Each structure stands twice: as structure tokens, then as C-alpha cells.
CSV table of C-alpha atoms and ligand atoms in Angstrom, one decimal:
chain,number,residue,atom,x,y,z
A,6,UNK,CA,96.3,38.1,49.5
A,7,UNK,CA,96.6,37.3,46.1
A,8,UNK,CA,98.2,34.2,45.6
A,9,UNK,CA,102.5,34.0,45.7
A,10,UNK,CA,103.5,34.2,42.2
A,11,UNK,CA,104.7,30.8,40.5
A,12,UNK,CA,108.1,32.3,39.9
A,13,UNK,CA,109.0,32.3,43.2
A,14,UNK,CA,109.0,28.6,43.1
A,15,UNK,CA,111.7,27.3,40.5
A,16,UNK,CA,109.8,23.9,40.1
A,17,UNK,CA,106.2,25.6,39.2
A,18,UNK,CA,108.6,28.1,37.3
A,19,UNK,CA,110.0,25.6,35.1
A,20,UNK,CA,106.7,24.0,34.6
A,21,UNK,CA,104.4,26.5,33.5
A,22,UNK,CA,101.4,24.2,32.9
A,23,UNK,CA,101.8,22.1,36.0
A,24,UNK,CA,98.7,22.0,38.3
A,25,UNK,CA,100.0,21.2,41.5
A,26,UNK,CA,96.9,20.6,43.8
A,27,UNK,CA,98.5,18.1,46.6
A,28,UNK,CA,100.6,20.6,48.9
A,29,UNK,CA,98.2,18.7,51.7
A,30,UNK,CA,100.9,15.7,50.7
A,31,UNK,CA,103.9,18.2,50.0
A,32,UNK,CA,104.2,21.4,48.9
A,33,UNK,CA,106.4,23.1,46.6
A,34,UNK,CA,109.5,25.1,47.9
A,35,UNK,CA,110.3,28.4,47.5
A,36,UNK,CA,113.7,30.5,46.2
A,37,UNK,CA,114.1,31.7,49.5
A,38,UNK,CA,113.8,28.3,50.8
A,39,UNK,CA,116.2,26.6,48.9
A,40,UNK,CA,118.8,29.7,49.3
A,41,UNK,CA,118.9,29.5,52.6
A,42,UNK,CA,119.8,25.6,53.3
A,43,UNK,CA,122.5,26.5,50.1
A,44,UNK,CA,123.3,30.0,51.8
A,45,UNK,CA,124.1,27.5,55.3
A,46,UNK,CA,126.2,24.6,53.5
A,47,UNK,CA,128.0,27.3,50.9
A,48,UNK,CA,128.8,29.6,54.4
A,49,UNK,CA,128.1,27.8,57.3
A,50,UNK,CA,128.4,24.5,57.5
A,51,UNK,CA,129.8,22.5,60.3
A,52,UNK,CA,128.7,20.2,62.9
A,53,UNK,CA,126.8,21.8,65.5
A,54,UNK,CA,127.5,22.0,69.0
A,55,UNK,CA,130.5,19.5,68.4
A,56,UNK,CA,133.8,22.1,68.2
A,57,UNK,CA,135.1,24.8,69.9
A,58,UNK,CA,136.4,27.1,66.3
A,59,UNK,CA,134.6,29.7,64.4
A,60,UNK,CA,132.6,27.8,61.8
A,61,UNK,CA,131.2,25.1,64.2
A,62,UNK,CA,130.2,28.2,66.4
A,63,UNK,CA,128.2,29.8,63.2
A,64,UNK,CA,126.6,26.4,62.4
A,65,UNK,CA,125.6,26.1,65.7
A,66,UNK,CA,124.1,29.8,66.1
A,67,UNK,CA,122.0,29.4,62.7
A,68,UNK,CA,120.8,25.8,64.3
A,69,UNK,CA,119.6,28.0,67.1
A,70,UNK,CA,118.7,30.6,65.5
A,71,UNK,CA,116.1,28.3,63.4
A,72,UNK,CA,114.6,27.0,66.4
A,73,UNK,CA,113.9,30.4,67.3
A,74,UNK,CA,112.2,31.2,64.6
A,75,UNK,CA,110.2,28.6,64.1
A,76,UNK,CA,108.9,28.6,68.0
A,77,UNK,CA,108.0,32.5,67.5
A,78,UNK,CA,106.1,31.0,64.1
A,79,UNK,CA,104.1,28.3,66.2
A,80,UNK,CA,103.6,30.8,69.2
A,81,UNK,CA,105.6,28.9,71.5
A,82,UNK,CA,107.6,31.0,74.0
A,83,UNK,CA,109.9,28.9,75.4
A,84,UNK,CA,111.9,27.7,72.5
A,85,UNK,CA,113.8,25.1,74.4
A,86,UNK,CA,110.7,22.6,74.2
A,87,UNK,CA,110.6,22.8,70.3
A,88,UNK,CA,112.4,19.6,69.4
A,89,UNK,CA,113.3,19.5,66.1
A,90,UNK,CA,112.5,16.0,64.8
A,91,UNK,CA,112.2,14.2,61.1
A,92,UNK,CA,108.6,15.0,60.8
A,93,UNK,CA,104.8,14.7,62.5
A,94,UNK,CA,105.6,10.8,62.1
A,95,UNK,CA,108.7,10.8,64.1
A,96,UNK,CA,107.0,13.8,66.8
A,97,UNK,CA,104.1,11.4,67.7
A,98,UNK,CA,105.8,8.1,67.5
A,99,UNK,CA,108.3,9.6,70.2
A,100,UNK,CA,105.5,11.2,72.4
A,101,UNK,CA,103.8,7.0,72.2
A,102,UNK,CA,107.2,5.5,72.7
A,103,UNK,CA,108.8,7.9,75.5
A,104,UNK,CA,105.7,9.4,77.3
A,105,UNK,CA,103.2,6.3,76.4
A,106,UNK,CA,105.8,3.6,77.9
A,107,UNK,CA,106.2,5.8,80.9
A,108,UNK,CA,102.6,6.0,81.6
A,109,UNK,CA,100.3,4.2,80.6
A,110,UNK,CA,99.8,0.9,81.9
A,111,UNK,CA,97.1,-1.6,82.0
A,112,UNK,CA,94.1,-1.3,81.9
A,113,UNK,CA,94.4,2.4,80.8
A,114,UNK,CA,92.7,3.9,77.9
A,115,UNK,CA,93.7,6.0,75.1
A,116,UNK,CA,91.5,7.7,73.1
A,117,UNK,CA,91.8,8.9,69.1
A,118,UNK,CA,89.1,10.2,66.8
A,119,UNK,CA,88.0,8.3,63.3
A,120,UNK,CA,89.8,11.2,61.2
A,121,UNK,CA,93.1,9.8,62.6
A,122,UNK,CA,95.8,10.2,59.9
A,123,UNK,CA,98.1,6.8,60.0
A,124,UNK,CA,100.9,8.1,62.1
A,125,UNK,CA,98.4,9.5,65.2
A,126,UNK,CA,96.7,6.0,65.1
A,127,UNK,CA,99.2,3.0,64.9
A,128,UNK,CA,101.5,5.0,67.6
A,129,UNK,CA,98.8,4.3,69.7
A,130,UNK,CA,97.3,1.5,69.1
A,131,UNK,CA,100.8,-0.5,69.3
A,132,UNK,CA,101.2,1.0,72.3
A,133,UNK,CA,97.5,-0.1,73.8
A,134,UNK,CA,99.0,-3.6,72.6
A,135,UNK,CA,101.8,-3.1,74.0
A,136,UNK,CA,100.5,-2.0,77.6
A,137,UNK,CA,97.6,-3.8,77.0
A,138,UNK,CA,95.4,-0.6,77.8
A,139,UNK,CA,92.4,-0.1,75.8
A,140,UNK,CA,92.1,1.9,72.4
A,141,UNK,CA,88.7,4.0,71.9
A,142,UNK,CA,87.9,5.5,68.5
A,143,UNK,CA,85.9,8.8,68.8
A,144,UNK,CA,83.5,8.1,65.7
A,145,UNK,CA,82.6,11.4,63.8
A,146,UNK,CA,79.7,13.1,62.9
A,147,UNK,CA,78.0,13.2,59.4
A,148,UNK,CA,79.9,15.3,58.0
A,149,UNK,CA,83.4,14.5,59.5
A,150,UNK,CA,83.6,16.6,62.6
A,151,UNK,CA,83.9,15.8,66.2
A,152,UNK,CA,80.9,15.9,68.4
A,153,UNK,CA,82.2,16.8,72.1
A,154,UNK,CA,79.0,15.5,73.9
A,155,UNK,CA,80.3,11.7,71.6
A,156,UNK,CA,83.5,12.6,72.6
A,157,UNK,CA,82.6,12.9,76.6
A,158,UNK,CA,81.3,9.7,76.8
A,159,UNK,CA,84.4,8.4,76.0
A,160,UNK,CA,86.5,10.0,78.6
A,161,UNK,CA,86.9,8.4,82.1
A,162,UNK,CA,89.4,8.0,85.1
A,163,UNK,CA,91.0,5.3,82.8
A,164,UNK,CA,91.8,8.1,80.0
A,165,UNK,CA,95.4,8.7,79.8
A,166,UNK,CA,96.0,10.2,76.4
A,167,UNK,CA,93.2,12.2,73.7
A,168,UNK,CA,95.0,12.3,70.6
A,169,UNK,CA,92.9,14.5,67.4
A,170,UNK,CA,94.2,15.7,64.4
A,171,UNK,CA,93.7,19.6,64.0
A,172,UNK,CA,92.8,19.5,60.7
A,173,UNK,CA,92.3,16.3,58.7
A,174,UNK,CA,94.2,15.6,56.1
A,175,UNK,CA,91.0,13.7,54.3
A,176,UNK,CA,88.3,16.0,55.3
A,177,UNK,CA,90.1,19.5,55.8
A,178,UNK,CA,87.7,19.9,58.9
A,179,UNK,CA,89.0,21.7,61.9
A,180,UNK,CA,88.6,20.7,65.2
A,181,UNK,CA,87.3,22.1,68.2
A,182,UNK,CA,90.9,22.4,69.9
A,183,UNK,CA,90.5,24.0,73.1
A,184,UNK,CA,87.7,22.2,74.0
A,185,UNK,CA,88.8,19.2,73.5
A,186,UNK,CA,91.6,20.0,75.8
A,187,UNK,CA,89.2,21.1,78.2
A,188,UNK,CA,87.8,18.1,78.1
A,189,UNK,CA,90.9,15.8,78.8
A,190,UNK,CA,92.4,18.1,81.3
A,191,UNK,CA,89.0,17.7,82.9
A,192,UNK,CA,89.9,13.9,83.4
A,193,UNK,CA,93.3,14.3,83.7
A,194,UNK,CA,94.6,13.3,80.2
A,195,UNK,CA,97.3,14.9,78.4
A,196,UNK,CA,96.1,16.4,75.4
A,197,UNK,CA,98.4,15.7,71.9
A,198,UNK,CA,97.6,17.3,68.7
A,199,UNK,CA,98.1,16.3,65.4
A,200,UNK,CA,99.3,19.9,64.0
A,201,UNK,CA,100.2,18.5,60.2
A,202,UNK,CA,97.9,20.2,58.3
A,203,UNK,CA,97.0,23.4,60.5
A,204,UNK,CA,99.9,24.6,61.0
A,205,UNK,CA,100.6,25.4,57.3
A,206,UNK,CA,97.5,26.7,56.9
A,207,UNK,CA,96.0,28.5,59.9
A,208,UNK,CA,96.7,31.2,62.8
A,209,UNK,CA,98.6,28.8,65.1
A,210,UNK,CA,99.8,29.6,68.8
A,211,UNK,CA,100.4,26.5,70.0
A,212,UNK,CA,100.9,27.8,73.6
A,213,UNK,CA,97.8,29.5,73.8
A,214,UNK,CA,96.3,25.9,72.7
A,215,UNK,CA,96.5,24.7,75.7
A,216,UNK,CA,97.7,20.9,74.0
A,217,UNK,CA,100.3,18.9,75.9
A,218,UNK,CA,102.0,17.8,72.7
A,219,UNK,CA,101.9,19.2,68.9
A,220,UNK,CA,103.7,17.4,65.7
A,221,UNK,CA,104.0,19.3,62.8
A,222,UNK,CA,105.9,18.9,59.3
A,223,UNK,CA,108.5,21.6,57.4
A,224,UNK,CA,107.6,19.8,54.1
A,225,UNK,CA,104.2,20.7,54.5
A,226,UNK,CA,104.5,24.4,54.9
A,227,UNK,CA,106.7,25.3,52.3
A,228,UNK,CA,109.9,23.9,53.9
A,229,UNK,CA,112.4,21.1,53.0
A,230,UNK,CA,111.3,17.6,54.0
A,231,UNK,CA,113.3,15.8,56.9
A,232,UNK,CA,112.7,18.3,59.1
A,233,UNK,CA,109.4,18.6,61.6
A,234,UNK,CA,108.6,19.8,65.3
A,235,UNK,CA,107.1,18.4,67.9
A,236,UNK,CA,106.5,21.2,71.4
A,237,UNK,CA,106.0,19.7,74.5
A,238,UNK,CA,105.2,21.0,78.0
A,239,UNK,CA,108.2,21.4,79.8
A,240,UNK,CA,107.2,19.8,82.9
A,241,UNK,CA,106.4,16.4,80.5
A,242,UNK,CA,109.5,16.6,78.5
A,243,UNK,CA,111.4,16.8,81.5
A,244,UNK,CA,110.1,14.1,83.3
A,245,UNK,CA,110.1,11.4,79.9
A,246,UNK,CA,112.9,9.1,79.4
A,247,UNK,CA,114.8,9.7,75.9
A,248,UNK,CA,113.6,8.3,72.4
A,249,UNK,CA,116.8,7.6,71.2
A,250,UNK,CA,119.8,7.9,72.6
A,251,UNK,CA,123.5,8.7,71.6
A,252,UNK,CA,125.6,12.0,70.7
A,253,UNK,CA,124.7,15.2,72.0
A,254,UNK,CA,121.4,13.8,74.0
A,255,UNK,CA,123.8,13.0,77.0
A,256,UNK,CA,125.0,14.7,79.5
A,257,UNK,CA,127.5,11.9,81.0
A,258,UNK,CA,128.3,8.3,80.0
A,259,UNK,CA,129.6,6.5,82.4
A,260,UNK,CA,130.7,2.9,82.0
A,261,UNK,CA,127.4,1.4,83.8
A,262,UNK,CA,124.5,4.4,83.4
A,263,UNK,CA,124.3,7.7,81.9
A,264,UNK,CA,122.6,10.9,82.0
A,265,UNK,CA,120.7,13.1,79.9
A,266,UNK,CA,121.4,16.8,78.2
A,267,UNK,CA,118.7,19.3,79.2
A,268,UNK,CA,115.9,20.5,76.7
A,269,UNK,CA,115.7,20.1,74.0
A,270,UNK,CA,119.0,18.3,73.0
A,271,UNK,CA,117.9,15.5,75.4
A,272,UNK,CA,115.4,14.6,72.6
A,273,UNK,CA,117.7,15.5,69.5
A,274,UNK,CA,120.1,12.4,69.5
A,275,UNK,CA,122.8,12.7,67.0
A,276,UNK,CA,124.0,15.0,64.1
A,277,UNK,CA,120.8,17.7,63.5
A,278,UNK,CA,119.5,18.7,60.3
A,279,UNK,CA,120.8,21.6,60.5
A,280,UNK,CA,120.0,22.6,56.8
A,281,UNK,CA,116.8,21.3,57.4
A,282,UNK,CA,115.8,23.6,60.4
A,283,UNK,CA,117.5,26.3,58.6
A,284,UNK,CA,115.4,26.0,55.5
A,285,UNK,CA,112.2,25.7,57.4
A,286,UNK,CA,112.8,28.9,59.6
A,287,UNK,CA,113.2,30.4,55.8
A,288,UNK,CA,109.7,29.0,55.5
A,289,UNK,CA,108.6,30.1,58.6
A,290,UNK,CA,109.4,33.7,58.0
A,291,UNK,CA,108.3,33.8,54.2
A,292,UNK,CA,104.4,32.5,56.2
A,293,UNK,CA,104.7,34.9,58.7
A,294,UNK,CA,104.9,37.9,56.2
A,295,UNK,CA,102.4,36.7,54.1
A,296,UNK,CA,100.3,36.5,57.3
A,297,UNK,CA,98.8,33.2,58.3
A,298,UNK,CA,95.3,34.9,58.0
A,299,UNK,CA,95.8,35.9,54.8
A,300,UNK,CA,96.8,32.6,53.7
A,301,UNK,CA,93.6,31.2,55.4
A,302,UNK,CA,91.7,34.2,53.1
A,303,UNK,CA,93.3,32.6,49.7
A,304,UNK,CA,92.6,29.2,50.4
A,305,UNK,CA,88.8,29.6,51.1
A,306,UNK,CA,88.7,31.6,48.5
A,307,UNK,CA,89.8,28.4,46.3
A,308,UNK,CA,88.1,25.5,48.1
A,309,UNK,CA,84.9,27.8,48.0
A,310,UNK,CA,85.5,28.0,44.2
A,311,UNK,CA,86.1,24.4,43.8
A,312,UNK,CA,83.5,23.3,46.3
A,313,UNK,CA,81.0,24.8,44.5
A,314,UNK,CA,81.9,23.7,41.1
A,315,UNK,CA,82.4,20.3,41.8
A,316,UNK,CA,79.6,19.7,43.6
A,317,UNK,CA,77.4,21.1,40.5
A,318,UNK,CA,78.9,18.2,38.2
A,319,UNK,CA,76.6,15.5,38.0
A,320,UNK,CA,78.1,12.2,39.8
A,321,UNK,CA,80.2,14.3,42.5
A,322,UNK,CA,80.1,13.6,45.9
A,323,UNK,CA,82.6,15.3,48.4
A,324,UNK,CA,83.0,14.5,51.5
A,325,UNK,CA,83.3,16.5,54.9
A,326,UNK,CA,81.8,19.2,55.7
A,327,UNK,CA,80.6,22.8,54.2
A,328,UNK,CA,83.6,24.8,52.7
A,329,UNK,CA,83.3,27.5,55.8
A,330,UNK,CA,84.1,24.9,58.3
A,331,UNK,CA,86.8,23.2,56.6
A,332,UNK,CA,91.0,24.1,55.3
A,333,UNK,CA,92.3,23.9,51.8
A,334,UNK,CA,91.5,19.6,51.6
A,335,UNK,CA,88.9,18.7,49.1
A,336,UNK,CA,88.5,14.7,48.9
A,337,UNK,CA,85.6,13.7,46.3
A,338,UNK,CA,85.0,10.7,43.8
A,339,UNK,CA,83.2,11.1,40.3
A,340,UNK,CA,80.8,8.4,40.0
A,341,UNK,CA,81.9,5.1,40.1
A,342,UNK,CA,85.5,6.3,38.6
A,343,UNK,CA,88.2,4.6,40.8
A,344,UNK,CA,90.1,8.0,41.9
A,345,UNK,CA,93.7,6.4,40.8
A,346,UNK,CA,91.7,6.6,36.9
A,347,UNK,CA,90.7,9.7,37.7
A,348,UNK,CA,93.8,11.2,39.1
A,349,UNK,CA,95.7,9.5,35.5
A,350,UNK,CA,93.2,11.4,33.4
A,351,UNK,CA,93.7,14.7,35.3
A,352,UNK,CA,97.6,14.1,35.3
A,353,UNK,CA,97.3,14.2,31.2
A,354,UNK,CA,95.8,17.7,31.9
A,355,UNK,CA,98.9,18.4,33.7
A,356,UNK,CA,96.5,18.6,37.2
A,357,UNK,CA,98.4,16.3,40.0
A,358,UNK,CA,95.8,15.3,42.6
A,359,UNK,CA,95.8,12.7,45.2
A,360,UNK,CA,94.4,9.7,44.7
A,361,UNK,CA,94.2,6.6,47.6
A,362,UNK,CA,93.5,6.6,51.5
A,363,UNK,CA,95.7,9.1,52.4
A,364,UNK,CA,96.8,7.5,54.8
A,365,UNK,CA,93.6,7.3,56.5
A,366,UNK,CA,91.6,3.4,56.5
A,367,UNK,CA,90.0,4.2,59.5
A,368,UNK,CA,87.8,6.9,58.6
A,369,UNK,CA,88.0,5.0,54.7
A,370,UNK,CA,86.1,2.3,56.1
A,371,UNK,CA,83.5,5.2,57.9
A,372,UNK,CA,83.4,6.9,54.7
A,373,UNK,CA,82.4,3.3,52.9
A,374,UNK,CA,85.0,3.6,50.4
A,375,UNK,CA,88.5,2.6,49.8
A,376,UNK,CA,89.9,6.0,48.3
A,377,UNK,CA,89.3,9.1,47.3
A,378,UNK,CA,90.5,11.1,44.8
A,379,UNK,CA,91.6,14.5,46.8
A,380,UNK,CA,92.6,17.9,45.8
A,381,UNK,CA,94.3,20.1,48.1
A,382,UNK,CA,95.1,24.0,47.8
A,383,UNK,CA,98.3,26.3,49.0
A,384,UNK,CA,99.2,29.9,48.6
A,385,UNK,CA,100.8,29.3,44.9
A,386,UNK,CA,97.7,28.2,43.5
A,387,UNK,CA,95.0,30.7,42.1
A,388,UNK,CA,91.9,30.6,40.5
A,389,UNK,CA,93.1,28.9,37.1
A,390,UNK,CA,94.1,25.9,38.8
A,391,UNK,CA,90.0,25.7,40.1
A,392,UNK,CA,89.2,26.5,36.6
A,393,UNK,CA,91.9,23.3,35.5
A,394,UNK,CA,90.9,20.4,38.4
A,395,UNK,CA,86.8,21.8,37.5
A,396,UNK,CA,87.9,21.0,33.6
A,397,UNK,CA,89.5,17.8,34.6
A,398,UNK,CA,86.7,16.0,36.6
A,399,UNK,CA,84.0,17.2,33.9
A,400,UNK,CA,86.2,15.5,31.2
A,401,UNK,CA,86.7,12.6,33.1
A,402,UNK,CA,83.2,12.2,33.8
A,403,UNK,CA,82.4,12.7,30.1
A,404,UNK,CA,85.3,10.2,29.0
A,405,UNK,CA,84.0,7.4,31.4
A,406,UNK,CA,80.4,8.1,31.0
A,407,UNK,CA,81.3,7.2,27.3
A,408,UNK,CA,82.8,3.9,28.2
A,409,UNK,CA,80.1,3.4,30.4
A,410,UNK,CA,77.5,3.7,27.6
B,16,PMP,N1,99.3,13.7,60.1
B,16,PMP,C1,98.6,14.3,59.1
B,16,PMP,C2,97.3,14.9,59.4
B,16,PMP,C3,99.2,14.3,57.8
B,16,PMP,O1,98.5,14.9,56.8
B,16,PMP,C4,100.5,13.8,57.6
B,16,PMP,C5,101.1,13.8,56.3
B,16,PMP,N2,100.3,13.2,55.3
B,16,PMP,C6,101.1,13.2,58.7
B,16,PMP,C7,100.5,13.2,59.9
B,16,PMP,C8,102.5,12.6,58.6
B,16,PMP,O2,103.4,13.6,58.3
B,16,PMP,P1,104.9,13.2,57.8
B,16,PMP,O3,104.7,12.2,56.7
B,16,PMP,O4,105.5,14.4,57.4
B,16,PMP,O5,105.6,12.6,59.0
């Protein structure tokens, strides 16, 4: 594909020299995007599942109607175990709180990989605090990825939980999925996936998968933020107590105990972001006519590009592994240039880039740094943006390299 022309998205519209190379943060949102959470407020817009006229009835059917949509997008049949939640934060801290409390216990062990952004890692390890179960840290290979044999010899009767980011959001590398399902099914561990930065960026069917449990973000793949999924087997949703509790998760309060809505609303206490859901089925179907492979295509296309060209600069050292094996993430450092100087410089050539841990001190520590600057590529950018970060780092290099002198 080539990539989705700027003026499709107002911001990059109204800013014609803006680089914007962190959609692995956020990404930029489309007109059709933003028209559709307006297009529900101006037409629709009304409490769902609350009252029994007209325009509550609408609200409610474009609610659904997103969920829909957005399980089709993921490749999850049965849409009723799509919860919509805030974000891959909220998913995984509900799958720790509600599933973890309910079973694991002592003695147990839960399993993560070093790549582990922030919100797949403290979940877990508060809750081996908690429980006082053990946490074990998968370490990675040398060039980010996770080794199955290392991973085996972590796995045991005790193993309760393998939790692994799909793609990391330092190192762009992908992981082995199905296999390392396999491997917890094989000790009877449930499976959960960190989905964040695959799903808006690969071929996703999340059923096919195999995972117990996958978190992913709107804001990430073109929709609004405060919106996010996590999908759940049925048979686990089912069986978990409630994260939170209030309106529209019940089923009946009495004055002593109460019971619970069925999927998914069991899991959705309160007023929905409706909008929300709405704008990221708008996002959902904008990626699916693109064609999630042909999104894949454009973004190695660019990573390749900037791989390549970075890596020829003098001082450069990227981390993770070869561009094949890896998504649109490119996290590098110049030298001895801290990456927040580096990410100022390229911010006066209008280039935004990350700059910090991303999240991410666990694998910092393994990497033997405290940041990283990091550069991250989506289906608005194209190869003058490659040609802008390359320009960038070389002028920073030459600026500091001065100083340095
Ligand atoms: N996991 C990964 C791999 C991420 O990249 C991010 C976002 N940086 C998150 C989880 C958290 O996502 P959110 O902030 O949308 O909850």
C-alpha cells in the first residue's frame, strides 16, 4: 500500500512539516474517526441500555454494533467476550485482579518475559505479592526475542499464568504466540497476551491464537483513546468474579448480595464509552480495508529503510533484532547522546520521537541503559519521514560530536 495520505488526518493536515514517528505511543486519528464519535453525539447519543424510547435504543444498537465490529476486526467470533475496557492497562489489570485473586494462591507461580511493557508486569507482580506466589522473569535472548527451550525451563505444576507481550513496544520483536500457548496449556496455565502493539499493526485472529486473554488499545490503532478490549474465553469470564461493580454489571441487588449481568456487561460496570467504541469500530473498519497485510507491507518497508540508514551512521546502535523479525518499533541511541537531547534536537526538525523507558525498566536494566531514544512507524508515514528522523540523528551526531571536541 502506499502509505494513507496526510490529509485524511486533520492534525498532520494542519501541520504539514510535522514528523510524527511515535504512533507506537499514540497514533494520529483519522476524518473518519473523528466523524463518527461526532456523527454518534450530533445523532445518537443517549445512555445505553438505560431507557426504553427511541434514542436510548439507537445509542444502544451503535454500542453494539461497535462491539461487533471490532470482534470481527480481532477475529473473535463470539462477540459477547469482547469487553470493552479503558485500554490494555485496564484489560490486564482486570484479568490480575479478577482471575489472579480467584486463582492463584500460594506458592504458585506466574511467569512474564523481560520485554514486559509496565502494565503486563506490576499486575503481576502485585499480585505474586499479594498471594505470595512466585514471579519468574523469562530473560530474552541477544537480540530481544523469546527462546522457548529458556522459556520451558521455567514452566512447572506451580505455573498458573504465562503472560508475553506480542510485540514489544521497545524492541518491535514478535513473539512466537502459538507456541508459547502450547507451552502453558501443556502445564495447565492460562495463556494472556499482551496484544498493544500487534494488533495495530499485524494480521490478528485472536481466536485462532489460542490465548486465554488479549488486551489491546483503540488509541493505538488509529482510534480515540479511552477506549480498549480485552477477549476472554468464555468458560473463564464466566467463572471470574467482577472487577468493579455497579450499574449495568448486575443482574439483581438485593439488600444483603447480588448478582451478576451475563457477558460481557458483567465486566462493563457503569456508563460505556460509547463514543469511544463507536470511533474505534470507525478505526477498525478504515484497517480492515486497508488490509492488515498491507499495512504490515508499509511498515517494513519503512523500518527496513530506517534500519538500514541508521545503523550506517557512525555511533548508532539499535537494539532488537534484524528488521525482518521485528514491527514498525525502532529503539536506538547515538553515541553517548542522552535520547531526551536527542529527541529535543529532532523535535526542532519538526521529527517527534520517543525518548525514555517506554515504560519498560525491566528489559532497560537488560539492555544496560536507562532510555532509549525510539522511533516508531504507522500507515501515515512514508518514506520522507525516513529521509527526516535519518537527517535528524546525523545532525545531532554532528552537533554533539562538536561539543564533544
Ligand atoms: N502494553 C504495551 C506493549 C504498550 O505498548 C502499551 C502502551 N505503551 C501498553 C501496554 C499500555 O497501553 P495503554 O496505555 O493504552 O493502557
Amino acid at each position: 500500500m502506499m502509505s494513507l495520505p496526510r490529509s485524511e488526518f486533520p492534525l498532520l493536515a494542519a501541520s504539514p512539516r510535522l514528523v510524527y514517528l511515535d504512533s507506537a505511543a499514540t497514533t494520529q486519528k483519522p476524518r473518519v474517526v473523528l466523524d463518527a464519535i461526532r456523527d454518534f453525539y450530533e445523532n445518537d447519543n443517549a445512555n445505553p441500555h438505560r431507557g426504553a424510547y427511541e434514542l436510548s435504543v439507537r445509542a444502544t444498537r451503535r454500542y453494539h454494533d461497535a462491539r461487533a465490529r471490532v470482534a470481527a476486526f480481532l477475529g473473535v467470533r463470539d462477540s459477547d467476550c469482547l469487553i470493552f475496557t479503558r485500554g490494555t492497562t485496564e484489560s490486564l489489570n482486570l484479568v490480575a485482579s479478577s482471575w489472579g485473586r480467584a486463582n492463584v494462591g500460594a506458592g504458585d507461580e506466574i511467569v512474564v518475559t523481560a520485554a514486559e511493557h509496565h502494565a503486563n508486569f506490576v499486575p503481576w507482580q502485585q499480585l505474586a505479592l499479594e498471594r505470595t506466589a512466585r514471579l519468574r522473569i523469562c530473560e530474552l535472548e541477544a537480540d530481544g526475542s523469546i527462546d522457548l527451550d529458556r522459556l520451558r525451563t521455567l514452566l512447572g505444576s506451580r505455573t498458573r499464568v504465562v503472560a508475553f507481550p506480542y510485540v514489544s513496544n521497545v524492541l518491535g520483536t514478535i513473539a512466537p504466540v502459538r507456541e508459547i500457548v502450547d507451552l502453558a496449556h501443556g502445564v495447565g496455565a492460562i495463556a494472556v497476551c499482551d496484544g498493544a502493539q500487534a494488533a495495530p499493526h499485524l494480521s490478528v485472529c485472536v481466536d485462532d491464537l489460542g490465548v486465554d486473554f488479549f488486551a489491546a488499545s483503540g488509541h493505538k490503532m488509529l482510534g480515540p483513546t479511552g477506549i480498549g478490549v480485552l477477549v476472554g474465553r468464555r468458560y473463564l469470564l464466566d467463572a471470574m468474579p467482577p472487577f468493579m461493580t455497579g450499574g449495568d454489571m448486575i443482574e439483581f441487588v438485593e439488600d444483603d448480595h447480588s448478582t451478576w449481568n451475563r457477558l460481557p456487561h458483567k465486566f462493563e460496570a457503569g456508563t460505556p464509552n460509547a463514543a469511544g467504541a463507536v470511533g474505534l469500530a470507525a478505526a477498525a473498519d478504515l484497517l480492515q480495508r486497508i488490509g492488515m497485510d498491507a499495512v504490515r507491507t508499509h511498515e517494513r518497508g519503512l523500518v527496513n529503510a530506517a534500519y538500514q540508514r541508521l545503523a550506517a551512521i557512525e555511533g548508532v546502535r539499535i537494539y532488537g533484532p534484524a528488521p525482518e523479525h521485528r514491527s514498525g518499533v525502532l529503539s536506538f541511541n547515538v553515541g553517548d547522546v542522552h535520547p531526551h537531547d536527542l529527541a529535543t534536537i529532532l523535535d526542532s526538525y519538526h521529527v517527534c520521537i520517543r525518548a525514555g523507558h517506554h515504560c519498560a525498566q525491566p528489559l532497560m536494566r537488560r539492555l544496560g541503559v536507562s532510555a532509549t531514544a525510539r522511533a516508531s512507524f504507522y500507515v501515515y508515514n512514508d518514506d520522507a519521514d525516513v529521509d527526516a528522523l535519518v537527517n535528524g540523528v546525523m545532525a545531532a551526531r554532528e552537533m554533539f560530536s562538536r561539543v564533544g571536541a
